[in-house]
Every structure is written in structure tokens, then in C-alpha cells.
Tab-separated table of C-alpha atoms and ligand atoms in Angstrom:
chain	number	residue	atom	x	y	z
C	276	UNK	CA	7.252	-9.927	-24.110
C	277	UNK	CA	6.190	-10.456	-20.417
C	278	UNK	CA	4.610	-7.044	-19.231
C	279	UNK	CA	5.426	-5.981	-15.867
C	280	UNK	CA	1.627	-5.433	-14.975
C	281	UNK	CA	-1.694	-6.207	-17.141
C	282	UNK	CA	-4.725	-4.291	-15.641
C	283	UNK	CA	-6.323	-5.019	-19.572
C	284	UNK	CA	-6.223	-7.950	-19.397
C	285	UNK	CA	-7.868	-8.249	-16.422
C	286	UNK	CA	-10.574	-5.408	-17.371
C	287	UNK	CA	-11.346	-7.837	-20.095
C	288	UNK	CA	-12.327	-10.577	-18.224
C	289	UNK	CA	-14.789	-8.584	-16.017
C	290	UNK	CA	-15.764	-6.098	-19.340
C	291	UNK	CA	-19.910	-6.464	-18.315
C	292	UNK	CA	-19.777	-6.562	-14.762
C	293	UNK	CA	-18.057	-3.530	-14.644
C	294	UNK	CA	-20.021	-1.743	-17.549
C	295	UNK	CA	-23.704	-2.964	-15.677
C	296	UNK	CA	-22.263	-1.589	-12.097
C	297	UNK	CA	-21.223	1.851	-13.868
C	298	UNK	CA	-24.502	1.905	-15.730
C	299	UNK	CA	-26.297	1.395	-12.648
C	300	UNK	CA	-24.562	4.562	-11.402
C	301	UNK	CA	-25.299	6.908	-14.042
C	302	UNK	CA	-28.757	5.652	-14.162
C	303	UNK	CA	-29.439	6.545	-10.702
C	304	UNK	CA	-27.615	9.999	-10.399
C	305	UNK	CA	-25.943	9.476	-7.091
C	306	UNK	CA	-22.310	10.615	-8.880
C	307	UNK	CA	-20.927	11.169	-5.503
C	308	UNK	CA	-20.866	9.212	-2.651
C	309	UNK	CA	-23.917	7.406	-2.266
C	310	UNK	CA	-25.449	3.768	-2.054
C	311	UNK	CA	-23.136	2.383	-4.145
C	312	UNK	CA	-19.745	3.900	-1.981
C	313	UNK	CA	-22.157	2.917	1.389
C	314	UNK	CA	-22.253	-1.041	0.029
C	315	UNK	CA	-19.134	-0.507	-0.916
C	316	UNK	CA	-17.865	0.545	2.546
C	317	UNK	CA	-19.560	-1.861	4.676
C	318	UNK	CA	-18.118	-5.051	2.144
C	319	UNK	CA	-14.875	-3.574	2.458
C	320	UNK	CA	-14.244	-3.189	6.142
C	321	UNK	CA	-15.913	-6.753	6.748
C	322	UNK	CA	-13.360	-7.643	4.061
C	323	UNK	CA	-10.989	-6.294	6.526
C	324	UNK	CA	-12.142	-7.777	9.545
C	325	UNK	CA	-13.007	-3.915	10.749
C	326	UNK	CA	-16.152	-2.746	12.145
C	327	UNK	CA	-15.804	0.331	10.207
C	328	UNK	CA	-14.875	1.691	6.853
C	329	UNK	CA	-15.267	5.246	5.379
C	330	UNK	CA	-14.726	5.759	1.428
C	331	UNK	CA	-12.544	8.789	0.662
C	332	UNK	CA	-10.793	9.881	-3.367
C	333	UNK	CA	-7.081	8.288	-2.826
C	334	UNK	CA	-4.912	6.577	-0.113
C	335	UNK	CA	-3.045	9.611	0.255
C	336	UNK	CA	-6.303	11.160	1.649
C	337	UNK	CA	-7.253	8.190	3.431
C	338	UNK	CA	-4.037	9.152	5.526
C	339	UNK	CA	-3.728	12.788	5.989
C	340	UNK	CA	-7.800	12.102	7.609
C	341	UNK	CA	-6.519	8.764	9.904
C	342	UNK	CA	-3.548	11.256	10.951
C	343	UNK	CA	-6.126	14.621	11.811
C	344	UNK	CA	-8.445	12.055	13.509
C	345	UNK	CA	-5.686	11.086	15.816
C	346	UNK	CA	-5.168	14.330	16.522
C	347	UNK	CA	-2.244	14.791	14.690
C	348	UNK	CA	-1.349	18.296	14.244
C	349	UNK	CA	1.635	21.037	13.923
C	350	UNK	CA	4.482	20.638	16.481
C	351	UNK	CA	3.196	16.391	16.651
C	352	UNK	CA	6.211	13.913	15.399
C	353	UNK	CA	4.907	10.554	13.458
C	354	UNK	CA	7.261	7.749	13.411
C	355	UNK	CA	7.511	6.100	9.906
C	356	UNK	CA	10.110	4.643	7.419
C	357	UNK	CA	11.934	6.313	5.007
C	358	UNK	CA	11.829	3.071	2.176
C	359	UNK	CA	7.940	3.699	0.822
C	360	UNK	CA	6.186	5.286	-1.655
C	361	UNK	CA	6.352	9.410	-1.148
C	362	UNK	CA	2.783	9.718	-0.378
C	363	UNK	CA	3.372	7.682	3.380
C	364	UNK	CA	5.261	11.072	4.445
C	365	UNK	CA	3.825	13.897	2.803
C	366	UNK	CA	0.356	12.854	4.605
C	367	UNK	CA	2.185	13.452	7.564
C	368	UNK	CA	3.331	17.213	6.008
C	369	UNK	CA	-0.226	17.632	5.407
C	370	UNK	CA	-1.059	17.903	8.667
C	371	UNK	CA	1.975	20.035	10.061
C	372	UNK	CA	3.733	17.562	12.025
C	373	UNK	CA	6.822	16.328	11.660
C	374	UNK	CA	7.686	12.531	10.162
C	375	UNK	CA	10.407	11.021	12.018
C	376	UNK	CA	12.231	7.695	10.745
C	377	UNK	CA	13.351	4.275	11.419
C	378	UNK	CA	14.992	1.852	9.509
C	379	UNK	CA	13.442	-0.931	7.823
C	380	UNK	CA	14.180	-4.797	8.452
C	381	UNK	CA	16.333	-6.563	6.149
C	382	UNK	CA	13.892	-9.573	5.781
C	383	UNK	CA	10.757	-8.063	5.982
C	384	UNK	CA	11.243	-5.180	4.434
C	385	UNK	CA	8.835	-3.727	7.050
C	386	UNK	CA	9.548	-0.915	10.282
C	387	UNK	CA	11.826	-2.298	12.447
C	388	UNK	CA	10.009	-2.421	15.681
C	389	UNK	CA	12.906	-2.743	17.882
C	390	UNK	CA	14.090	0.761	16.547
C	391	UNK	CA	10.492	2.207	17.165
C	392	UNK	CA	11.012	3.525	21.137
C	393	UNK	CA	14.277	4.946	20.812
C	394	UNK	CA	12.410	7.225	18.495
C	395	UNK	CA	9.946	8.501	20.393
C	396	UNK	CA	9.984	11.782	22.257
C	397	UNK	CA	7.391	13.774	23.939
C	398	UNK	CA	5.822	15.324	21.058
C	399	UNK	CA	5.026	11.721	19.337
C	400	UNK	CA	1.586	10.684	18.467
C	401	UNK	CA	1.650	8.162	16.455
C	402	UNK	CA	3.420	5.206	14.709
C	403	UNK	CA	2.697	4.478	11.254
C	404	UNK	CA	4.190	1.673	9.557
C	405	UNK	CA	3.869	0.399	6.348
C	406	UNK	CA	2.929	-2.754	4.903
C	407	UNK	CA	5.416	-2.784	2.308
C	408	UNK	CA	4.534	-4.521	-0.928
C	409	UNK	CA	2.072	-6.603	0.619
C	410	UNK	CA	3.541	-8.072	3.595
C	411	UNK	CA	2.359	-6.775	7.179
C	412	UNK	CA	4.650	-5.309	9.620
C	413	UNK	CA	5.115	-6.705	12.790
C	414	UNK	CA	2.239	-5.319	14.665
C	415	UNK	CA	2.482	-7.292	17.981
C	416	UNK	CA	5.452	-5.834	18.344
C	417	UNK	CA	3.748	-2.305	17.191
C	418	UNK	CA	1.090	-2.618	18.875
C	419	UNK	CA	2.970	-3.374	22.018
C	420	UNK	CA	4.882	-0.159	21.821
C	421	UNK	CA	2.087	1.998	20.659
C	422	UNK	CA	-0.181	1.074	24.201
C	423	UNK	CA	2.726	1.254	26.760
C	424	UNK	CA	3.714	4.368	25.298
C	425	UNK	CA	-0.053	6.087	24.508
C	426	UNK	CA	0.276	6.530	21.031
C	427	UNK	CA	-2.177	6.081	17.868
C	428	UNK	CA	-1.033	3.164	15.596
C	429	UNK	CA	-2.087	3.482	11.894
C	430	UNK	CA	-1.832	1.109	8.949
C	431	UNK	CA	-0.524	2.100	5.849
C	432	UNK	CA	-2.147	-0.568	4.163
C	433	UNK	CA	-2.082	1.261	0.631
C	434	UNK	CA	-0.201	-2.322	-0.700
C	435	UNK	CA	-1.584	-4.881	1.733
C	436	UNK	CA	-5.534	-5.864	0.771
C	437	UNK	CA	-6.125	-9.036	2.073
C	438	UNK	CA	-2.548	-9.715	3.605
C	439	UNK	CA	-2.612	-11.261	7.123
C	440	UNK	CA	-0.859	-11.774	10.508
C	441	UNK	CA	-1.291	-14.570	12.533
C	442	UNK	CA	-5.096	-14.580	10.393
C	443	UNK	CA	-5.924	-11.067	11.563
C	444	UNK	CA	-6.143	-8.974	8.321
C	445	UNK	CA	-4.380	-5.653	7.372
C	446	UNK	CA	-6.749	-3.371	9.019
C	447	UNK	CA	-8.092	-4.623	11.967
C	448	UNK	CA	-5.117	-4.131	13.998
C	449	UNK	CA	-4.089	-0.937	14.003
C	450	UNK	CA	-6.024	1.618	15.066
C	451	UNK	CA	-6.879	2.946	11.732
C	452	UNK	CA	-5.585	1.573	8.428
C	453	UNK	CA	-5.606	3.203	5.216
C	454	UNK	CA	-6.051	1.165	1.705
C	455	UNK	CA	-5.320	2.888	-1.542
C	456	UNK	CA	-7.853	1.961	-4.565
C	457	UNK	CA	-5.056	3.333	-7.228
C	458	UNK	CA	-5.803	1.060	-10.780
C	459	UNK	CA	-2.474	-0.586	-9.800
C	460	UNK	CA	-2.891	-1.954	-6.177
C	461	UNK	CA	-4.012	-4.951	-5.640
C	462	UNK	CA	-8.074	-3.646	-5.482
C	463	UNK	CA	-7.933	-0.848	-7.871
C	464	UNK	CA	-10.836	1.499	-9.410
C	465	UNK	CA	-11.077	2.935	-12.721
C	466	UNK	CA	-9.690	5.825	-11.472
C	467	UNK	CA	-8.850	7.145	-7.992
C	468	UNK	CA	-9.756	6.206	-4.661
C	469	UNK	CA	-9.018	5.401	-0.681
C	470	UNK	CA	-10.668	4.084	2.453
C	471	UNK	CA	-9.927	4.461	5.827
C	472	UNK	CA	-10.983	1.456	7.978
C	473	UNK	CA	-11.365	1.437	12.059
C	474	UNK	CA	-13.024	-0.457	14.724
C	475	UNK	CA	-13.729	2.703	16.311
C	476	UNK	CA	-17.019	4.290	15.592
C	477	UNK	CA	-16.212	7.706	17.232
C	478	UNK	CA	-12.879	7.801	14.635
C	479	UNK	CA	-15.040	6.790	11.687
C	480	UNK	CA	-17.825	9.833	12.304
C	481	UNK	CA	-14.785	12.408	12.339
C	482	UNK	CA	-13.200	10.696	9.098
C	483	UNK	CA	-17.145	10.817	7.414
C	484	UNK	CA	-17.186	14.357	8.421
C	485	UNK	CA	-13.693	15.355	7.590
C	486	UNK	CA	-14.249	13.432	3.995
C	487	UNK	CA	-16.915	15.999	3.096
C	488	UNK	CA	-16.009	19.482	4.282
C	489	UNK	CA	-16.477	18.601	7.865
C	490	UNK	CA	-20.093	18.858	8.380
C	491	UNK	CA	-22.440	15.542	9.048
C	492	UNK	CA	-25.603	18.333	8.295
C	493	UNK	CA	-25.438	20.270	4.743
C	494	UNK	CA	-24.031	23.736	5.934
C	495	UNK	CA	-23.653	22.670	9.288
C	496	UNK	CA	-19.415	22.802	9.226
C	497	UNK	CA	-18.663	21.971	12.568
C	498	UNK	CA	-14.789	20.607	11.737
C	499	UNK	CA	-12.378	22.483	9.029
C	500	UNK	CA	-13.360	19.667	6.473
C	501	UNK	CA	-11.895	18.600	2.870
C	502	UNK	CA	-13.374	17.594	-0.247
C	503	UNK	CA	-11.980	13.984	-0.605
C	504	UNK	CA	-15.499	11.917	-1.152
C	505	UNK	CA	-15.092	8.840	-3.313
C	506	UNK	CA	-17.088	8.632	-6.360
C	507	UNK	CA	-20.401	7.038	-7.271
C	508	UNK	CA	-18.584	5.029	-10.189
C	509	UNK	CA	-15.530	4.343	-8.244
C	510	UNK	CA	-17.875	2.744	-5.557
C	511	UNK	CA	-19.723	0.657	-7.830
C	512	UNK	CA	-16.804	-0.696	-9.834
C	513	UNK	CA	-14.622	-1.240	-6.246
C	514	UNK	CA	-17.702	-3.842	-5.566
C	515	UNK	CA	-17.542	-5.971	-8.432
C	516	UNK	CA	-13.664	-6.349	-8.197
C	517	UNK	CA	-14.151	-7.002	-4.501
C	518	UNK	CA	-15.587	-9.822	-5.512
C	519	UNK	CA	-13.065	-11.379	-7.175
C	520	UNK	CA	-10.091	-9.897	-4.714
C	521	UNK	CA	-9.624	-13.395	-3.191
C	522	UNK	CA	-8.774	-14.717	-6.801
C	523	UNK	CA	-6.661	-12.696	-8.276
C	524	UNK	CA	-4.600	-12.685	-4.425
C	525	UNK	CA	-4.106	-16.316	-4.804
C	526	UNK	CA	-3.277	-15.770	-8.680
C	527	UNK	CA	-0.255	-13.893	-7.172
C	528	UNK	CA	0.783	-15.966	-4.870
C	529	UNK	CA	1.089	-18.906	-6.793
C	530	UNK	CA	2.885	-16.623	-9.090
C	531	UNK	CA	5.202	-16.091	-5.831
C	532	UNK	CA	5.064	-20.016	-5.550
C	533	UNK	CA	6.529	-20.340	-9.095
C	534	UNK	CA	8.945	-17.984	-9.012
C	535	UNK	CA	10.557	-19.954	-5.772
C	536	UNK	CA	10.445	-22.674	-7.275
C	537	UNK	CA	12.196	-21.807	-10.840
C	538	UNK	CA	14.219	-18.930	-10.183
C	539	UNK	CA	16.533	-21.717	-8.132
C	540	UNK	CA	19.731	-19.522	-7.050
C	541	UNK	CA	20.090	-17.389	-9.636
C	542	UNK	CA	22.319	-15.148	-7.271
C	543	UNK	CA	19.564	-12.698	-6.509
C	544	UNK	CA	17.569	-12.532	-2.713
C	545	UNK	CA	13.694	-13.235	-3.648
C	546	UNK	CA	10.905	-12.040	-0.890
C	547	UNK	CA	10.355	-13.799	1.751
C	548	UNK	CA	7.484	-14.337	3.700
C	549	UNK	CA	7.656	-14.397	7.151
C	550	UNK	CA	6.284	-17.283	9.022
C	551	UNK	CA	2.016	-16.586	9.995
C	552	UNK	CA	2.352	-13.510	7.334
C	553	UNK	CA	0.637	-14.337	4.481
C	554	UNK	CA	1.954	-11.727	2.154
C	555	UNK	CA	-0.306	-10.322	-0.957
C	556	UNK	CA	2.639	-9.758	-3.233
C	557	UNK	CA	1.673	-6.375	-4.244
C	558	UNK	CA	5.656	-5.865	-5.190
C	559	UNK	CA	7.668	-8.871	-6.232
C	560	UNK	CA	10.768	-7.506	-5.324
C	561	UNK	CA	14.817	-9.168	-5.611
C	562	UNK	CA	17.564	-7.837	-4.287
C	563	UNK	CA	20.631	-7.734	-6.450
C	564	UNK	CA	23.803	-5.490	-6.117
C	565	UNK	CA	23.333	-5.526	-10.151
C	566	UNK	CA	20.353	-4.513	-10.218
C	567	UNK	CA	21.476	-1.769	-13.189
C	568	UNK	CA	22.882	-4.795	-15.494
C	569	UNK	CA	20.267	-7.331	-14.570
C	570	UNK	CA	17.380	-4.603	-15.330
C	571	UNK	CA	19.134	-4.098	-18.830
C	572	UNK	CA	19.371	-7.498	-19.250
C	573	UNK	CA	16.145	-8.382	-18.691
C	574	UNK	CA	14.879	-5.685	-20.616
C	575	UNK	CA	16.945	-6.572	-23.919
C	576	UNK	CA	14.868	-10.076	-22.937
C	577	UNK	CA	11.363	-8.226	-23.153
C	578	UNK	CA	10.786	-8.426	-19.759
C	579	UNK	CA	9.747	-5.433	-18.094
C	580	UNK	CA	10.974	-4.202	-14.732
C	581	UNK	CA	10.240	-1.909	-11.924
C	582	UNK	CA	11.832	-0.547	-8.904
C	583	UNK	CA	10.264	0.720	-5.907
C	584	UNK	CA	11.856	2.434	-4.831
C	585	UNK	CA	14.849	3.941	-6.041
C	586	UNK	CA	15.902	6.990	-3.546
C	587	UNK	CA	14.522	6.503	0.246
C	588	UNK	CA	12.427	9.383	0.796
C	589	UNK	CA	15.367	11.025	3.627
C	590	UNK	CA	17.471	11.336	0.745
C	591	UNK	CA	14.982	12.639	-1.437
C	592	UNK	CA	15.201	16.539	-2.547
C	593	UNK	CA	11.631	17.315	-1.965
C	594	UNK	CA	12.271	16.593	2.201
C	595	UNK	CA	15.575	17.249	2.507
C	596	UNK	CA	14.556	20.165	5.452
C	597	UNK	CA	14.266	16.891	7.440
C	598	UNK	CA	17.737	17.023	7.553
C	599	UNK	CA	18.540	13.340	7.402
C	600	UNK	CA	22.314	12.398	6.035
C	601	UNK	CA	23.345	9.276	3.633
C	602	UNK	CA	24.145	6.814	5.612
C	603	UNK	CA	21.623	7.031	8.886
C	604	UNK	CA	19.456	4.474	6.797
C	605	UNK	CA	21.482	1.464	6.291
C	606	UNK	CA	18.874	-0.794	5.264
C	607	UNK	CA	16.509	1.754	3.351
C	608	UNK	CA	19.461	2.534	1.386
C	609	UNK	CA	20.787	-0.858	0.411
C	610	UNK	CA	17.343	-1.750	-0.719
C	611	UNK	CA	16.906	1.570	-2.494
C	612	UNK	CA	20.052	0.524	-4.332
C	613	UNK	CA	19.456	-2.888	-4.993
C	614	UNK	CA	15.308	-3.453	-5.274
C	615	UNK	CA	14.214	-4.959	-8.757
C	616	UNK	CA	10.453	-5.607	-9.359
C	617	UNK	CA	9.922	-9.011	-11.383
C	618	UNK	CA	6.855	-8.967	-13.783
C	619	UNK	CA	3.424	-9.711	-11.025
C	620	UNK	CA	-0.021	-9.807	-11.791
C	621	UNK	CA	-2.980	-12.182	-10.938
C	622	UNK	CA	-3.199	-13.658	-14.088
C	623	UNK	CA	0.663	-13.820	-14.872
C	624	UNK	CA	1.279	-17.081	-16.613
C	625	UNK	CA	3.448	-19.820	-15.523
C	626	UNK	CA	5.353	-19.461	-18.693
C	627	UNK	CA	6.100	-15.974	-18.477
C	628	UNK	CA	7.608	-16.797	-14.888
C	629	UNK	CA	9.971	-19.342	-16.436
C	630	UNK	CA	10.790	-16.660	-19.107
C	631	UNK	CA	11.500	-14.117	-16.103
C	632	UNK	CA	13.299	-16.841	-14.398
C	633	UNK	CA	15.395	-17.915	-17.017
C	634	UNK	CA	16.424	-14.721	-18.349
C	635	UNK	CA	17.415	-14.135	-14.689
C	636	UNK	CA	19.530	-17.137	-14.793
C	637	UNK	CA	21.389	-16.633	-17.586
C	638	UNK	CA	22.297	-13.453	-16.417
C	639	UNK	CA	23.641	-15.089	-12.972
C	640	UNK	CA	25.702	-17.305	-15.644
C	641	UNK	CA	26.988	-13.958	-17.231
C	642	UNK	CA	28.258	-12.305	-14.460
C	643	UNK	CA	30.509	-13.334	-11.722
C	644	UNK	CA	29.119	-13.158	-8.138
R	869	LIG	C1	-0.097	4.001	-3.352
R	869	LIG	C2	0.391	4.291	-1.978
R	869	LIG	C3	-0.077	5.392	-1.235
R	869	LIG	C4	-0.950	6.458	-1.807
R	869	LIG	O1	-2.124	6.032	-2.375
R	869	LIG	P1	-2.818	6.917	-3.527
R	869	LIG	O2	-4.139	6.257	-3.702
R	869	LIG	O3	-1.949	6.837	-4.731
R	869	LIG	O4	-2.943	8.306	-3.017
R	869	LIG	C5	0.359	5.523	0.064
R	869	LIG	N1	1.223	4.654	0.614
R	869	LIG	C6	1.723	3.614	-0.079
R	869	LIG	C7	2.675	2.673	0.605
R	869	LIG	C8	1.326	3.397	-1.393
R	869	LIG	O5	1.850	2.365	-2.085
């Protein structure tokens, strides 16, 4: 059986480290926030290459605050993509403003920048694209478009820890970027958690603020504030993995590296990363107009699959008042259709890549093209 993720294994291999750092926690009482989250914060945005990082419960909170500290509000439009996870839009529903799409690229999976300015209008206020499964967007281009036209630019960097463009990490280019601590990204807690990272320390005193009910003084509310403070224990166990983040990225890129090299053409398009990206292969996604038969077959093989993500979210019920057609997505929706997620972990074996690539293979064999 290759498993399609492995967080126990993993676990096991940091077991006391992670049991000392949570002990340390619930020796010292500081449950909520505190030193731990503070250390946390400060390794994490140097991590980053940001000035700035403030500690909030998920990534989906780490963007409805990034979006309020721009200033995004009701009657505001957001530019995004419609091929993420859910969460990238409903942050921008949180706030009362409207998302508005562009398509993706067909090699980078990323916004398509040259789409971005026919998009905007006078009520836009910012661009937020997506650093889809661990490869950065093109934010020269972005961040071109974002200053001639005045807008905020914000990383959704929820998949992207440790990814790079032209050396600058995810993170320090946009004007905020938002990470997501979920167990399964690539720098996951025991539980939930977010951060918001800037180089601007006005932005990161609103985000503290807005983190914890909007006051920087106990009682003192001066903004319309939220409860989204990261946990003590969250902080504490997001430090020790830190420390081995740099690891367990190259463990999936050589994983990358071996599935290049064995998959051969096996009739399926593998990732590819785009020259002075390095990509963090949160998602090892193909592309395969079979992607129903191959996932069977693979599965009959005991190799587990994924796909993210299946319905783009302007053909999704939930937003369908967005009023978005099938068909104004070309790309999202070919993806949508034809995205398989290969088995990727740090400590994925070569073995189980040749069993992945094999299996592929012989379905390749099985079916004509
Ligand atoms: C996981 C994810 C989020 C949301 O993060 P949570 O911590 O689950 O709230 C947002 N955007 C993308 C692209 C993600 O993959």
C-alpha cells in the first residue's frame, strides 16, 4: 500500500520534541498566545524573509484579517482564481466584498497575470493570487499590476512554505501573505492554525489587534475585533517542526525528482516547475483526461489518490450568486476535470514512487491515448 500522505509517520520521528515543547506549555500556563506563539512568530516571518509575522487559529483567518487590513470591505471587488481550495474566496465573503475571477495558467497552474487588468474596475482593492500547490505565482508580473494600478497584493501562501521566486520567498513579496498551519500543509500543527506575514509594521499592529477582539489594551476595543489567536500548544509544536521544514521540503522534492525521472511518458502531464520557481510540492498533481480510470486503477493497485480540486469554485453551488457560467474558465475547468494527486510526503520512499510510477504505466499500456 503506498498512502497518499503519512503525518504518523512523521509524528513518530519527532515523538519527544514535540511532547517536551507541549509540556513546556502546559507547565507554564500561557494556553493562549504567549511566548511560545511570540518565538514562534518572529522564526517564522524570518523564515519568510518578512519583517513581520502575526500568529492567528487557521489560514482562512489569516486571510479574512490581511483582506480587513487592506481595507477591504462591502461594495470592494478582490481579484482571485476560481481553481483553489474554497477557503481563498469565502475570506473574501467574509468581509463583504465581492471575489472576482481570472483564469489560471496552463503550466503554472497559478493566476494568469496577463488576465489580471482587464479585471479590474473602480471598486478593486486588491489582487490575491494563490500559490497553488506549492509553486509561486508570477509576482513580478503581480506586483507590476498591483503598483501602477494602486491596489493591495496578498499572498495566499496557505500551500507555499518555503517556495521561492527568483530566491525571494513566499511572503516577502506581496504585501501580506497568509500561511495555513492545517496538520496537512507542508508546516502543520497538531491542530489548527494561520499566520499572516508583512513587511509592514503599521499592517501587522491592525492584524495583532484584529486577532484578539481588536483591542492592543484589555477592554480597550478600539477596532470591531475577532477571536482568532493561535494557541499556546500550537505555537510551541509549530517551532519544533520549523526546525526541520527545510528537510522534509527537500524530502519532497526529491520525491518530485523521482517521479520525473520514473514515471517516463506514461501519457499523463506531471508538474512542472517553472524556471527560478523553486516549487514546495505541496500537491503532486498529473493531468490526465482519465483521470476517473487511472484513479480506479491505481486504487485497485493500493495506491491512494487525491484530487484538488474537483469543481472550480465558479461552478460550485455554495457561490453560484456570483453568477459565473461553465465555460468562462477554460483552464480552471480542464484542470478541475483532469487533476490527479500522486502519493507526496517528505519521507515518501523511492520505492513507493516506482510503485506509483509503475502502476501508472501499466495503465498508459492499458488504455489507448
Ligand atoms: C488550506 C488552505 C486555506 C485555508 O487554510 P485553513 O488553515 O484550512 O483555514 C486557504 N487557501 C488555500 C489555498 C489552502 O490550501
Amino acid at each position: 500500500m503506498v498512502p497518499f500522505v503519512d503525518l504518523k509517520s512523521q509524528y513518530m520521528g519527532i515523538r519527544q520534541e514535540i511532547l517536551d515543547a507541549v509540556a513546556g506549555v502546559l507547565d507554564s500556563g500561557q494556553y493562549v498566545l504567549g511566548s511560545e506563539v511570540a518565538a514562534f512568530e518572529k522564526e517564522f516571518a524570518a523564515f519568510s524573509g518578512a519583517a513581520h509575522g502575526v500568529a492567528v487559529n487557521s489560514g482562512t483567518s489569516a486571510l479574512h484579517l490581511a483582506l480587513l487590513t487592506a481595507g477591504v470591505g462591502r461594495g470592494d471587488e478582490v481579484i482571485t482564481i476560481p481553481f483553489t481550495f474554497v477557503a481563498t474566496v469565502a475570506s473574501i465573503y467574509y468581509t463583504g466584498a465581492t471575489p472576482v475571477f481570472v483564469d489560471v495558467d496552463p503550466v503554472s497552474y497559478t493566476m494568469d497575470a496577463a488576465q489580471v487588468e482587464a479585471a479590474i474596475t473602480p471598486r478593486t482593492k486588491a489582487i490575491l493570487p494563490v500559490h497553488l500547490y506549492g509553486q509561486m505565482a508570477d509576482m513580478d508580473a503581480l506586483r507590476a499590476i498591483a503598483k501602477k494600478h494602486n491596489l493591495v497584493l496578498i499572498e495566499d501562501a496557505a500551500q507555499a512554505h518555503g517556495a521561492e521566486y527568483n530566491g525571494a520567498r513566499a511572503g516577502s513579496l506581496g504585501d501580506m501573505a497568509c500561511f495555513s498551519f492545517y496538520p496537512g500543509k507542508n508546516l502543520g500543527a497538531y491542530g489548527e492554525g494561520g499566520m499572516v506575514v508583512t513587511n509592514n509594521a503599521e499592517s501587522a499592529r491592525m492584524l495583532r489587534m484584529l486577532r484578539d477582539w481588536g483591542a492592543e489594551k484589555k477592554y480597550e476595543h478600539v477596532l470591531k475585533g475577532y477571536n482568532y489567536r493561535m494557541e499556546g500548544v500550537q505555537g510551541a509544536i509549530l517551532r519544533v517542526k520549523l526546525r526541520h521544514l527545510e528537510a522534509w521540503t527537500e524530502g519532497r522534492r526529491q520525491a518530485a525528482g523521482w517521479y520525473e525521472e520514473m514515471m517516463g511518458d506514461a501519457g499523463v502531464a506531471r508538474p512542472v516547475e517553472v524556471s527560478g520557481r523553486r516549487h514546495v510540492y505541496h500537491v503532486y498533481g498529473v493531468m490526465t483526461p482519465q483521470r476517473a480510470g487511472l484513479m480506479k486503477h491505481l486504487n485497485d493497485r493500493g495506491v491512494q489518490t487525491g484530487i484538488h480540486y474537483p469543481i472550480p469554485v465558479h461552478l460550485l453551488p455554495a457561490y453560484e450568486d456570483l453568477g459565473y457560467k461553465q465555460g468562462q474558465f477554460p483552464v480552471s475547468e480542464r484542470l478541475a476535470n483532469q487533476e490527479l494527486s500522486l502519493p507526496m510526503y517528505p519521507e515518501i520512499t523511492r520505492e513507493h514512487v516506482r510503485t506509483v510510477c509503475e502502476a501508472v504505466g501499466a495503465f498508459a499500456g492499458a488504455v489507448p491515448a
